Amino acid sequence: MKKYINRLGFKITFLLGIVISISACKKDDQPKAAARSFKPSDVKVSASATSAKLTWTAPLMSAGKALKYSIDFSTDSLFSSIKYSTTSDTTGISVTEDNLSVRTKYFARVKANATETQPESKYLVSSSFQLTGIQLFLPVRDSEIKETGITLRYTPTVGLTSIVLTPSTGNAITATLSTGDAAAGLKAITGLTAGIKYNAELFAGTKSKGITTFTTQMPTSYTTVISATDDLAATIAAATNGAVIGLNPGTYNLTAATTFITQKTITLKSTSGNATDTKINYKEFDLEGTGAGLTLSGLELDGTPGASPYFINLIGSQTNNASAATFTNLVIDNCIAHGSTTAFLRGDRGGAAKDFKITGITVNNSIVYDMGANGTSTYYTFNITKLQFNTLTVSKSTFYNCGPGLVLTSTAFVGDQTPTVLISYSTINAFGGSAKYALLDANTNPINFSIQNSILANTPRAGTVNAAAIRGTGAGSSITISNTNYFNLNSALTGGTALTFGTATLSVTQQQNLGWTASTTDFTLPVGSTLRTSSTTGTAIGDPRWAF
């Protein structure tokens, strides 16, 4: 009997020990983590240029309780480095550029703080967000980017204090803005390094007010540099292939005779990079024979004093204009060209199709006007029929009072490849005449032809044009007009009909009449115009210079 009692007592003691252990475990586990019902939920972030609103849903068990929340902001989702912390007694908090840096990705986390009866909750982490920042910088003008300097433009604003320029390599430069600079809306900055990408940030005190990027021009290695008192014609004649001739500011005279660029490719470039202070009065530039090519940069080119018939003329040789020739490239960059009565470019002199060949024709950041007798010439602005070319590119440029049509490449032939014509971010006004196709005549030749982000207005300049602005029926052609505004495109000055666009595909086009006439020379877009944000990149359409 005694043995039985002892065994029973042992079992009871053992069972009591288990119960005590279980109770102790439950008591130890309780404070280790808050109940799920005490954790905030559904955290959301709504961000704008200079502020962000963080909201969340209160814990389920918070009814009737005065809770406080702790909120942290970090640039990484693991919160290894806290950039800003705050608290709130509501289910929301706002932060501004006073608390967080603009254009920086952040994460936020929030937790309910401990109460007398409940330990703190676990953190709830938001998705990433950033303050987009105010953008007061205006687009950078290509012509204002120099080798060692830049002119930056911005919306005139009281309180702007500095621009910090950070190069891809090297030390940042700070340009202080005076009260006058802030009111003027532009700052010329020197002392930069050629061929380097810079990030520029605009500040009012410590607050960012804009950011932009640009790359300074590559350094120019001039073969020779001359002044207006020197003989430019003799310098060109003596130049070797690949020569870069620098022109100091002044006016140069090439009106006595045609300037021949014979079987060599050369560059004429202003040392200032400013077309308004370096001018050439010309009669005609002729690219002569295989290997001939020309780059004109930062120049005003005036054909009026020399009674110029053509601005650029492609010839085989002086003794036989039609002899076959393969040219290199033609580049017109950051120039002002005007005053040729027949055409901007003639390239149709080859005896047969494909006798003349050229790799590329480029017009960039330039103004061209009064070419082709204001539409009464019979030669197109780019009169390049029979010429085999790879690319014709017109960008960020303005053409007005020009030829009877824009591009002529109608002589039928099978080229080595389909040529591409791209007109982008350009303004073309007061053109067309002589019963031509106003924009393109490719006839049955295959062509890739595209007008993008541009403005076309006032056709014809004189007489009539074909009722279709485009002729291009070649198999495999791609002809498109997109993100472009056009108005007053008619078949005749009076009594005509609105032009059609032949085989072209139109998309995102507009027909806003800006009030321009054939005599308009200032194409500035109206303040607040939707055309200032209608491009494929959300910027202005047309030549960018007219959006300032």
XYZ file of C-alpha atoms in Angstrom, residues 1 67 80 144 158 208 219 231 260 270 273 318 348 395 429 444 447 478 495:
19
model
C 0.000 0.000 0.000
C -1.857 55.796 -29.743
C 20.474 50.740 -42.378
C 24.999 78.041 -75.799
C 13.361 85.825 -56.513
C 16.823 72.467 -55.056
C 37.911 70.448 -77.729
C 42.421 85.870 -97.093
C 35.484 75.215 -104.520
C 33.946 80.252 -85.655
C 30.831 79.477 -81.437
C 34.712 72.268 -112.811
C 21.205 66.661 -109.082
C 16.878 69.013 -86.356
C 7.065 78.557 -92.436
C 8.186 55.690 -106.832
C 12.124 56.161 -98.753
C 7.689 54.457 -94.401
C -9.110 79.857 -103.563
